[in-house]
Structures are given as C-alpha cells and as structure tokens.
CSV table of C-alpha atoms and ligand atoms in Angstrom, one decimal:
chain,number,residue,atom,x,y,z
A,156,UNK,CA,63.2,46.2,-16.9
A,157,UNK,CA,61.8,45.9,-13.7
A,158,UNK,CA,59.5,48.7,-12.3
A,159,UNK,CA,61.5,50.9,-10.3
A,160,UNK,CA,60.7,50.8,-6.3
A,161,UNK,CA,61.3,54.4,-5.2
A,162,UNK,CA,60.9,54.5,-1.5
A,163,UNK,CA,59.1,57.8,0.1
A,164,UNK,CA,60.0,58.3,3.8
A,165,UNK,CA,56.6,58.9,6.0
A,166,UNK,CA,57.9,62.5,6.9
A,167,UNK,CA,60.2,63.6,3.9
A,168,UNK,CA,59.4,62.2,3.7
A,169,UNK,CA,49.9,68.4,-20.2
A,170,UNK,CA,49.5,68.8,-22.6
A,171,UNK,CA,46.2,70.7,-22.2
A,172,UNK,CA,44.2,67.6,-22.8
A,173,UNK,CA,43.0,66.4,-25.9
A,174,UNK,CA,39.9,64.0,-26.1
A,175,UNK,CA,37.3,64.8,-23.4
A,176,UNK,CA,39.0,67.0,-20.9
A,177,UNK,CA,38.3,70.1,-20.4
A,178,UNK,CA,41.1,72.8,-20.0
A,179,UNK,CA,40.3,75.3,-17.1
A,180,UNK,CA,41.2,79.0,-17.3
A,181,UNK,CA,41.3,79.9,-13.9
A,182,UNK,CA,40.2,83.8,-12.8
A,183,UNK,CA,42.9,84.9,-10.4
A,184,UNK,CA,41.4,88.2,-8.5
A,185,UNK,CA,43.9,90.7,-9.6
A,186,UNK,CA,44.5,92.2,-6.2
A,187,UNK,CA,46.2,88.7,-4.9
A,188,UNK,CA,48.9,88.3,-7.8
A,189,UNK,CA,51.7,90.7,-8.0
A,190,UNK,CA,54.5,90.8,-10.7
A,191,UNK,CA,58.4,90.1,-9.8
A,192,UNK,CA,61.1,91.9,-11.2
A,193,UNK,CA,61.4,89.1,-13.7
A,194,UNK,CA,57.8,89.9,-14.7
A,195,UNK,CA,56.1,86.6,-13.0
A,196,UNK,CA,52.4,86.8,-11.9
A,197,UNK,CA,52.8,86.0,-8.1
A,198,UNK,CA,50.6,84.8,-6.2
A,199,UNK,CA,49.7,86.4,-2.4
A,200,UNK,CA,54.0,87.2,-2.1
A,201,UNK,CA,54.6,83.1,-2.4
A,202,UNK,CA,54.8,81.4,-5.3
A,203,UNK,CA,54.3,82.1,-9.1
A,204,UNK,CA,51.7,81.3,-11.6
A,205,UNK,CA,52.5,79.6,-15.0
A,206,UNK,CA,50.1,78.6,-17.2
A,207,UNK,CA,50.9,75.7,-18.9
A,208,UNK,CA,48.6,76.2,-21.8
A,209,UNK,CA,50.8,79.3,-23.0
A,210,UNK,CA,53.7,75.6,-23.9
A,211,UNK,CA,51.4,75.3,-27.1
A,212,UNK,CA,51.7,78.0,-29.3
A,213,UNK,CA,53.8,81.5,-30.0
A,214,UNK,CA,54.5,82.4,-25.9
A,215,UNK,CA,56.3,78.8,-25.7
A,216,UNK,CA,59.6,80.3,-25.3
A,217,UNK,CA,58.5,82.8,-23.0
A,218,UNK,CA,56.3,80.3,-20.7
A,219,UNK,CA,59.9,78.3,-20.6
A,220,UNK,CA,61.8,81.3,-19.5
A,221,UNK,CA,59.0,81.5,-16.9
A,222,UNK,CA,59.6,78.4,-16.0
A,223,UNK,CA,63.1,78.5,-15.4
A,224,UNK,CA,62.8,81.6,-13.2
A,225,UNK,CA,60.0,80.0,-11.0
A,226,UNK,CA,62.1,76.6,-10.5
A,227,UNK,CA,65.5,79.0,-9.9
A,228,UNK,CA,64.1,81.4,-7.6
A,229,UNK,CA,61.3,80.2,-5.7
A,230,UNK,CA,61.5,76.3,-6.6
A,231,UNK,CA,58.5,75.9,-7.5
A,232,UNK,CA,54.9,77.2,-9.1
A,233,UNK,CA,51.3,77.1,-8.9
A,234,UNK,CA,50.4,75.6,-12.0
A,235,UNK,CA,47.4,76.3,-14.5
A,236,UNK,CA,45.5,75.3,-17.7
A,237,UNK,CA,47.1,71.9,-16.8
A,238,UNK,CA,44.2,70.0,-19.1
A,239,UNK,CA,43.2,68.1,-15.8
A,240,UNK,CA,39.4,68.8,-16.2
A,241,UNK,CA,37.6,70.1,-12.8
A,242,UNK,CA,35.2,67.1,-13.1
A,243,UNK,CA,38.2,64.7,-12.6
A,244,UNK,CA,39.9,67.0,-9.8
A,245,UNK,CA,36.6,66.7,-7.8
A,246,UNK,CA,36.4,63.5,-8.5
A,247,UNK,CA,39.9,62.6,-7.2
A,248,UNK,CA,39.4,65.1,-4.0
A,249,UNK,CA,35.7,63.0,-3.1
A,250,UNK,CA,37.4,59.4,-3.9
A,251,UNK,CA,40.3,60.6,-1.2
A,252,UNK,CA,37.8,62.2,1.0
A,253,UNK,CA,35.7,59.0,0.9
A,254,UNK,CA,38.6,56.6,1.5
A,255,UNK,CA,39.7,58.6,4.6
A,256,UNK,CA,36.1,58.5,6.1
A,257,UNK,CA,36.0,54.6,5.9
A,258,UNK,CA,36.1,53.1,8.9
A,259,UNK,CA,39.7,52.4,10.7
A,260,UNK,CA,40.2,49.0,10.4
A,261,UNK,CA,38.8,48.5,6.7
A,262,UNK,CA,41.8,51.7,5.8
A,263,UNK,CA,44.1,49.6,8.2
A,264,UNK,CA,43.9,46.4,5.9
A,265,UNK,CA,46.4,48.5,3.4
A,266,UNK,CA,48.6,49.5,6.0
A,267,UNK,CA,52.5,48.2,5.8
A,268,UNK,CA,55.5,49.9,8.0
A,269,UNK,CA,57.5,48.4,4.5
A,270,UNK,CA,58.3,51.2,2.5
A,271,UNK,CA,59.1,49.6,-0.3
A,272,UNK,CA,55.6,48.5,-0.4
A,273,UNK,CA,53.7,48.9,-4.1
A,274,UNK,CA,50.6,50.4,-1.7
A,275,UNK,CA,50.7,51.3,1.6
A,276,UNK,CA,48.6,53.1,4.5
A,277,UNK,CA,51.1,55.5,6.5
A,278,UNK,CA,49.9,56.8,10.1
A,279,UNK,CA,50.3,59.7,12.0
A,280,UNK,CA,53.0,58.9,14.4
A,281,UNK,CA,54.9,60.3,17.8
A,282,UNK,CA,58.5,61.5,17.3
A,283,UNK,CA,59.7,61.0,21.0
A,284,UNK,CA,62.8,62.7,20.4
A,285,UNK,CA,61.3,65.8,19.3
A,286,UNK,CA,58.0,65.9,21.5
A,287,UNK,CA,56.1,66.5,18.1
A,288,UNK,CA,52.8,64.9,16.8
A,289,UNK,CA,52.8,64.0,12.8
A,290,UNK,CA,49.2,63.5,12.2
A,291,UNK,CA,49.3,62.8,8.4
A,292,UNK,CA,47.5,59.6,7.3
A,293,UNK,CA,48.7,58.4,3.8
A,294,UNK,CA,47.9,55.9,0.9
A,295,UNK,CA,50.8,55.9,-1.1
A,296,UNK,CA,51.4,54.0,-4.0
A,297,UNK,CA,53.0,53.3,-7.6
A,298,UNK,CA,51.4,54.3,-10.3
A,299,UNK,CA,52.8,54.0,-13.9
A,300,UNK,CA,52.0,52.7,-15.9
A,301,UNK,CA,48.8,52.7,-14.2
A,302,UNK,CA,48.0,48.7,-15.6
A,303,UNK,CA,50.6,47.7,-13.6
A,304,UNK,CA,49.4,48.4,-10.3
A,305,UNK,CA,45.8,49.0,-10.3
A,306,UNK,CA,44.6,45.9,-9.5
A,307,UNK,CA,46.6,46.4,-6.0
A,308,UNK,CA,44.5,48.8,-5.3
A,309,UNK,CA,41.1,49.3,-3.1
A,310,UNK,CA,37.7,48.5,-4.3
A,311,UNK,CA,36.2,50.4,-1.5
A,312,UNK,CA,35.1,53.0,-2.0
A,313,UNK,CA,32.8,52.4,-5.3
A,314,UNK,CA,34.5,53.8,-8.7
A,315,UNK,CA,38.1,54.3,-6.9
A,316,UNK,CA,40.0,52.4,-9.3
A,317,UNK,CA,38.7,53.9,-12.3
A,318,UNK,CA,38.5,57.7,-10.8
A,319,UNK,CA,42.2,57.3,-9.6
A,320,UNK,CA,43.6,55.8,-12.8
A,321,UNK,CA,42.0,58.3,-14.8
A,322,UNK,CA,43.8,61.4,-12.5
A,323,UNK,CA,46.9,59.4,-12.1
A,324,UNK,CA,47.2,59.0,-15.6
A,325,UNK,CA,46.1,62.8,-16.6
A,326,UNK,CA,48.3,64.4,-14.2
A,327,UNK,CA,51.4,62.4,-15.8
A,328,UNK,CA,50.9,63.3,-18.6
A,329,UNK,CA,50.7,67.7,-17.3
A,330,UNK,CA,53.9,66.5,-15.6
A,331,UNK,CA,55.9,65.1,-18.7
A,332,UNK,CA,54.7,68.6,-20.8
A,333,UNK,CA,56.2,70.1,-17.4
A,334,UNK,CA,59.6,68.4,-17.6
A,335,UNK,CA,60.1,68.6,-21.3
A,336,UNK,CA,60.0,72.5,-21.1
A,337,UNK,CA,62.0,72.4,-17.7
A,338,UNK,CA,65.0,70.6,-19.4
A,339,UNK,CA,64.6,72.5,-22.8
A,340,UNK,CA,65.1,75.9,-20.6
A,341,UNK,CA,68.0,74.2,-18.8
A,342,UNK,CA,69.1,74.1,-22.2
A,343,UNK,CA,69.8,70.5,-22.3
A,344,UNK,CA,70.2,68.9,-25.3
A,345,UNK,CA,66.1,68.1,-26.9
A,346,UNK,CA,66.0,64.5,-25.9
A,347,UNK,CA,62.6,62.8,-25.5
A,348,UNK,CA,62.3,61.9,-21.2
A,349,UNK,CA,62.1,58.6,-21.2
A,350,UNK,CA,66.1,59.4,-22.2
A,351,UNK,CA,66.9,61.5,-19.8
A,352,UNK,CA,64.8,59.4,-17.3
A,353,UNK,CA,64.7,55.8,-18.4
A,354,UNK,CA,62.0,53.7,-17.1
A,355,UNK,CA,60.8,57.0,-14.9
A,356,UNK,CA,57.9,56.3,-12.5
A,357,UNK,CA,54.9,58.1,-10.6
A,358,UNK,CA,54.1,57.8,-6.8
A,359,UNK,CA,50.9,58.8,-5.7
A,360,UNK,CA,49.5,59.4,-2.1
A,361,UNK,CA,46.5,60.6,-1.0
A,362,UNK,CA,47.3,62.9,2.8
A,363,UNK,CA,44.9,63.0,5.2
A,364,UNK,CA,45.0,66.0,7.8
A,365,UNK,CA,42.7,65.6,10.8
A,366,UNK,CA,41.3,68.1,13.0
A,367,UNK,CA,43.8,68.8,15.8
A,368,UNK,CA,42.6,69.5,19.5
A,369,UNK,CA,43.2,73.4,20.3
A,370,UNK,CA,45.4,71.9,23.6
A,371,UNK,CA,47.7,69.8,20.9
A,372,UNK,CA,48.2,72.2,18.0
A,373,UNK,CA,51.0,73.6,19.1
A,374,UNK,CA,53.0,70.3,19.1
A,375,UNK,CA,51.5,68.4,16.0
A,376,UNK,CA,52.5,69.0,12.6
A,377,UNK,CA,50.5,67.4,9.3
A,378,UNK,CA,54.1,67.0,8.1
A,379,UNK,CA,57.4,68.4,9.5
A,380,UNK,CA,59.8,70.8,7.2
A,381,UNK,CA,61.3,69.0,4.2
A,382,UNK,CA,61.7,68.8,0.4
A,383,UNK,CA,60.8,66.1,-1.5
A,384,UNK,CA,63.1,63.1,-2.6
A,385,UNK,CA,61.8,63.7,-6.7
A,386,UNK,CA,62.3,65.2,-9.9
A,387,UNK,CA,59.1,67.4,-9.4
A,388,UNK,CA,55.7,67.2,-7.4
A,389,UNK,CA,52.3,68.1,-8.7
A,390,UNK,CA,50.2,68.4,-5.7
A,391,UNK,CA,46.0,69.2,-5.7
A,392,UNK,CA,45.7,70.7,-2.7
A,393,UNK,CA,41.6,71.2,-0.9
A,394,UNK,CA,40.5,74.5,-0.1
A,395,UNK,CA,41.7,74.5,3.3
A,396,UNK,CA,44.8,76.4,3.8
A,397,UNK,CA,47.4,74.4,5.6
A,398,UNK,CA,50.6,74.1,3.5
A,399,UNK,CA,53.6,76.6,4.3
A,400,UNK,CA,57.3,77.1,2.4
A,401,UNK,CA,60.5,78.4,3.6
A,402,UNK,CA,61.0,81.6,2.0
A,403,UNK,CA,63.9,84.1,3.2
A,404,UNK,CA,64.2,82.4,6.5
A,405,UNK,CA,60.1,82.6,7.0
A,406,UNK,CA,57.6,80.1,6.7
A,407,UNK,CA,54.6,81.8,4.5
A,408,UNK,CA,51.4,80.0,3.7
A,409,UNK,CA,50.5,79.1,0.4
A,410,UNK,CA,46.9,79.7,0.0
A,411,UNK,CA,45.3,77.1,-2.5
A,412,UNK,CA,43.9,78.8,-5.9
A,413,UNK,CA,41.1,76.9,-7.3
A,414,UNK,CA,41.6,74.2,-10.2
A,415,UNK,CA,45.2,75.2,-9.8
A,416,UNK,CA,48.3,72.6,-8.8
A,417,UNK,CA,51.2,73.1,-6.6
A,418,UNK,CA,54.8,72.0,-8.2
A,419,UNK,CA,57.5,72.0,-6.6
A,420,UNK,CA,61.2,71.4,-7.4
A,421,UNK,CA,62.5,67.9,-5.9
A,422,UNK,CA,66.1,67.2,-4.8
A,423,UNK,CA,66.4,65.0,-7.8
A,424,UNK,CA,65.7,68.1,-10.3
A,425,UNK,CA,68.1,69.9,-8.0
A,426,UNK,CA,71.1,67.1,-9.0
A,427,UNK,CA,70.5,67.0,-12.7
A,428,UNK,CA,70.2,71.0,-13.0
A,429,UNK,CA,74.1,71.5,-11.1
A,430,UNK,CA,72.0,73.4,-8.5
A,431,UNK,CA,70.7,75.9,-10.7
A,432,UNK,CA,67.4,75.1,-9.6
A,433,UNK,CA,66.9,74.4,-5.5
A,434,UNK,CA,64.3,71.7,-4.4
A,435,UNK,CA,61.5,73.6,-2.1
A,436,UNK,CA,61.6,73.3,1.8
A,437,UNK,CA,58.1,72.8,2.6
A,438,UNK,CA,56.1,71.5,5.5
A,439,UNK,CA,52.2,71.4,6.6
A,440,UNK,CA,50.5,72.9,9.6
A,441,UNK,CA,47.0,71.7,11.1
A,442,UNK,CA,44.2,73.0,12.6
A,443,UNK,CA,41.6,73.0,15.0
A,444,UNK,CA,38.4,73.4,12.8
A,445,UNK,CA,38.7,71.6,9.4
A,446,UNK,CA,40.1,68.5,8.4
A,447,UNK,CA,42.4,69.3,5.0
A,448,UNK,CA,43.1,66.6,2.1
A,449,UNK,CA,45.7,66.8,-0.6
A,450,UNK,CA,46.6,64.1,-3.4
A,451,UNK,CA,50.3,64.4,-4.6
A,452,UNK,CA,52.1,62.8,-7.6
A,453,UNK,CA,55.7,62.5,-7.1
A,454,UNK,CA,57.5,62.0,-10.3
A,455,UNK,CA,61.0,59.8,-10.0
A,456,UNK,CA,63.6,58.5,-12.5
A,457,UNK,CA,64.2,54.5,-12.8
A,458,UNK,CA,66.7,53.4,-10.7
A,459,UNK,CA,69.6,52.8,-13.0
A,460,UNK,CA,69.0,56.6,-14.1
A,461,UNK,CA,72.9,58.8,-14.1
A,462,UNK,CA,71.9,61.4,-11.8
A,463,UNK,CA,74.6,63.9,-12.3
A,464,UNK,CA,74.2,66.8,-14.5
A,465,UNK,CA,74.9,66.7,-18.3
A,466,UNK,CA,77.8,68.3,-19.3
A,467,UNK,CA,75.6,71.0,-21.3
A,468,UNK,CA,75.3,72.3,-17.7
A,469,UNK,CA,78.6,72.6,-16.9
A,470,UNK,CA,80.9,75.3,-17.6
A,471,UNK,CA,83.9,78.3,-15.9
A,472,UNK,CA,80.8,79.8,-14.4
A,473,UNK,CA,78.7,76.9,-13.6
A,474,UNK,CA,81.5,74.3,-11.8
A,475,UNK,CA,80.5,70.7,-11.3
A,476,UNK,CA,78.7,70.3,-7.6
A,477,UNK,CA,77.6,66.3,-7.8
A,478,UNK,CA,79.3,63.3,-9.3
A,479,UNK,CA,77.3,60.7,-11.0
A,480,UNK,CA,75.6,58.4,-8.9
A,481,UNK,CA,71.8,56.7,-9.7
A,482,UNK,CA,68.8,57.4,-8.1
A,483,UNK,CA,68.7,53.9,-6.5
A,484,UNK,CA,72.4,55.2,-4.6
A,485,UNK,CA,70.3,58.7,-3.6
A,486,UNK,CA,67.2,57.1,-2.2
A,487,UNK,CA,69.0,53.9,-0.7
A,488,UNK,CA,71.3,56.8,1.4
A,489,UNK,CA,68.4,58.7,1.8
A,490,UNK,CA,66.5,55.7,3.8
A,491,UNK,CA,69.3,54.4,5.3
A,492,UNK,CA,70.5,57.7,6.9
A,493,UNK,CA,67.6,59.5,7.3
A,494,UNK,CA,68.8,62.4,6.1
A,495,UNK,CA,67.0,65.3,6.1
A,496,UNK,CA,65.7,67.8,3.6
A,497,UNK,CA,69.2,69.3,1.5
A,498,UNK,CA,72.2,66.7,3.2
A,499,UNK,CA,70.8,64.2,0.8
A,500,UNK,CA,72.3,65.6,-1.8
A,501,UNK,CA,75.5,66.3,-0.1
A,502,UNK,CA,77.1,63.1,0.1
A,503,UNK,CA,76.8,63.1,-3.5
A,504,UNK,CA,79.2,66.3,-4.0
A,505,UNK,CA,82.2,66.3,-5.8
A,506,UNK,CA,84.0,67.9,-2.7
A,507,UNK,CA,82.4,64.7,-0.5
A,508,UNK,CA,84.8,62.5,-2.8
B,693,LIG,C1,54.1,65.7,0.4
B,693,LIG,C2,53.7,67.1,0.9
B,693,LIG,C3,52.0,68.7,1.2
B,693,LIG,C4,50.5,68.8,1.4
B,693,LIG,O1,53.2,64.9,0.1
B,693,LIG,O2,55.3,65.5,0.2
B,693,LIG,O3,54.6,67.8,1.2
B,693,LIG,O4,50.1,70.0,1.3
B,693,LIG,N1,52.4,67.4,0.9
B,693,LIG,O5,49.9,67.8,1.6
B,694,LIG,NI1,56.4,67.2,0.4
C-alpha cells in the first residue's frame, strides 16, 4: 500500500531500548511533583509523570491504569525512562538547532506552501484577520519507515540524516510501547497496532521559535491554541519554557523536565476511545530573550484506517459519539474546512448524521 500522506496544517495545525541506548532515570526534585487523588506524580499542577519503564515488569498493570488516568483527565503526560538515550536527544536538539541557524535561503530551498509535501519548510506567517504574528518556522516531514524518506532529506548540516533517522526511528518505537498499553487500558481487545492502525505513519517537524521584539510580543504567538490532528504526540521540548495547555479554563505553562517527553492525546485517540480520552488544547507563547526549539513526532493511522471506536467501547453507559469514517475523511475535512481544534471531530458525530 501506498505510504499514507497525512497532511499537518501550519497552525493546528519503548520499549526502554535494548542494544546501545541507554535508559535515563530522571531525578524529579520532589518539591515540584505533587500526587492527584488518583495517586499520579504531577508535575508543577500541569501534567503527570509516567514512567514508561515501570510497562516491563510486575507494576505493568498499574503504569496502564496510570496511563489511562493521565490520557482521561489531563490528555496527556510527561513521559520518562522512554529508552531514548540523552546522547541521541542532544543530538537531535543540536542537528535542529544547526539547521535553524543556516542561512535563509539555503533553509528556504526545502520550503513548499504544499502540504501534502513528503518535506517541507513552514514560515512564520501574518493572520490579517486576527492581527496576530505566528512566528514558528518548521521542517516537517514523513518519517516511517525511515528508508523511505531519508534520502529526501538535507545533507546540510553534517551527520543530519543519520542523527535524525536514528531519533526518528527510537522515538517510534517509545511510541508503539505507548499505544500498545494505551489500548490495552481502553480495554480493547490485545491486537498487535499495525491492526488496529494499518499501515500507521510518523510525521516529524523540527519548530523553530525566534526571539520576539518586546514591542511585538504581545501580538505574536510561536503557535496559536489547538490540539493536534493524531493518535498521540511525543514532543522533546529545549529547556526554554514556552509551551502552555488549557486547563480549567486557564492556560498554565508546562515547564520542560530534563530527558523527559511531552505526549499528548490527539483528536484521532479521542475518535477511537468514544471520547473517553480528550485530545489536549495546547498552544506556544514566545519571548523576548531566548530563542526555543522543539522536535515533535506525530503518530497517525494509514489512511484507509476505520476511525470509529470498537464496539468493546461501547456500552448503556458509554453511548456511541462518532460513526465510522477513515482518517483520510478526518484530515481531508480537517484541511478543507479549516476547522479548528475539537469541531474536527464533530462532523463525524453520530448526532451530525
Ligand atoms: C506542535 C506543537 C509545541 C511545541 O508541533 O503541534 O504544538 O512546544 N508544538 O513546540
Ligand atoms: Ni501541537
């Protein structure tokens, strides 16, 4: 089958590894993590903390449970013990930061308004109707298998191809120990993913935040509020602060952790679970000092995927919300209205029939 084309709008719009990565055990200072009342470490009031490693061993059904709270009550997670190994998250972080310091127009030889584009530079860009600024400058592109594209992609800087591969291909495989658990704790029938998700595929893009003048910042945004159009997204954030969620009505900052990934719960994970779980309304602020970089794999279904829930999910208590449509029906609406953030789902409902 052909490789499915997801389409990413500009503003939306592991196993702990074997062989030679190293796992990380990250030290959380205990005066920043709280617990909830369903007895999640949480980190600065925002998000929680799962540690993947606890998948592989006796607290396996626990760390699902954990999960399943994070995704239904907060939609997402900072995740650690991933198996990414700090050497390849530097390296990934210094490949970005290098690409983003080349000079305009070698970066502007990859850029395509296309978005259906297998790589593509995306600008910052004026929203006249709003007044506002979007300053985030983008590479996005496919990436899985990783064979299949890499040969698309920049030889400048040095080592890019093999240092990207080599994350793109390790944080796929953090993702699929992820989604395994997620849709064991849904309580969906044990299937292997590439059932449940077909041919599913990875979507990389390395953000660039500039600086911001101290006169512009409050009419520029690194990326307005939305959620993303996926099943899940692992995102490495730098250490510069900069990312916010929607919590009760507030925006809060989520303050990066070290080593430690970002997840959060895509419209497409929303679909499949009924709405049990709710994809996470997120958005990025700049600022005047330090420029902020971030490298985020969105994971996606093929396009054929049925992206209704399974009937395990639906029960007296738990009435059917969406009707079956494929992911190629939800992004095609998605880019062809615009829609933001949650109406992407809506026309999807069984009460929009
Ligand atoms: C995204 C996104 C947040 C960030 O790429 O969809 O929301 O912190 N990124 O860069
Ligand atoms: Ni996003």
């Amino acid at each position: 089958m052909a490789p499915t084309k997801a389409v990413v709008a500009d503003d939306h719009l592991a196993s702990p590894a074997g062989g030679k990565n190293t796992p990380i055990t990250n030290t959380i200072p205990i005066s920043n993590a709280q617990t909830d009342i369903h007895g999640l470490e949480i980190w600065e009031g925002t998000l929680p903390i799962i540690d993947l490693g606890g998948l592989h061993g006796p607290r396996r059904s626990d760390t699902i449970k954990q999960l399943g709270h994070a995704c239904q009550h907060y939609g997402g997670f900072m995740l650690k013990n991933h198996g990414i190994s700090e050497r390849l998250l530097n390296g990934i972080m210094s490949k970005a930061r290098e690409f983003f310091h080349l000079p305009e127009e070698e970066r502007m030889k990859l850029y395509s308004p296309d978005p259906t584009s297998l790589i593509r530079l995306a600008t910052g860009f004026k929203d006249d109707n709003q007044n506002v600024f979007v300053s985030r400058e983008s590479l996005k592109f496919h990436c899985h298998p990783v064979e299949n594209y890499v040969n698309l992609w920049p030889t400048n800087p040095p080592s890019y191809r093999e240092v990207v591969s080599e994350y793109c291909v390790a944080v796929k495989r953090a993702e699929i120990t992820l989604l395994e658990a997620v849709f064991e704790g849904l309580g969906m029938e044990r299937k292997s993913i590439d059932q449940i998700l077909d041919n599913h595929g990875q979507y990389a893009s390395l953000n660039y935040y500039p600086t911001c003048d101290k006169s512009n910042l409050g009419l520029t945004f690194g990326l307005r509020g939305h959620t993303d159009p996926t099943i899940l997204t692992m995102l490495l954030p730098d250490e510069v602060p900069g990312l916010e969620i929607l919590q009760d009505g507030d925006w809060v900052p989520v303050k990066p952790i070290p080593n430690t990934l970002i997840v959060h719960v895509g419209d497409v994970l929303q679909g499949l679970s009924n709405c049990r779980y709710k994809s996470l309304l997120h958005r990025v602020i700049v600022n005047s000092e330090k420029e902020r970089l971030s490298i985020a794999s969105y994971c996606y279904p093929s396009n054929d995927t049925q992206m209704g829930p399974p009937k395990e999910l639906i029960d007296d208590d738990h009435p059917l919300i969406y009707k079956d449509y494929t992911y190629e029906e939800f992004y095609t609406t998605m880019w062809k209205q615009r829609l933001p953030d949650a109406a992407r789902l809506d026309s999807f409902k069984v009460s929009a029939a």
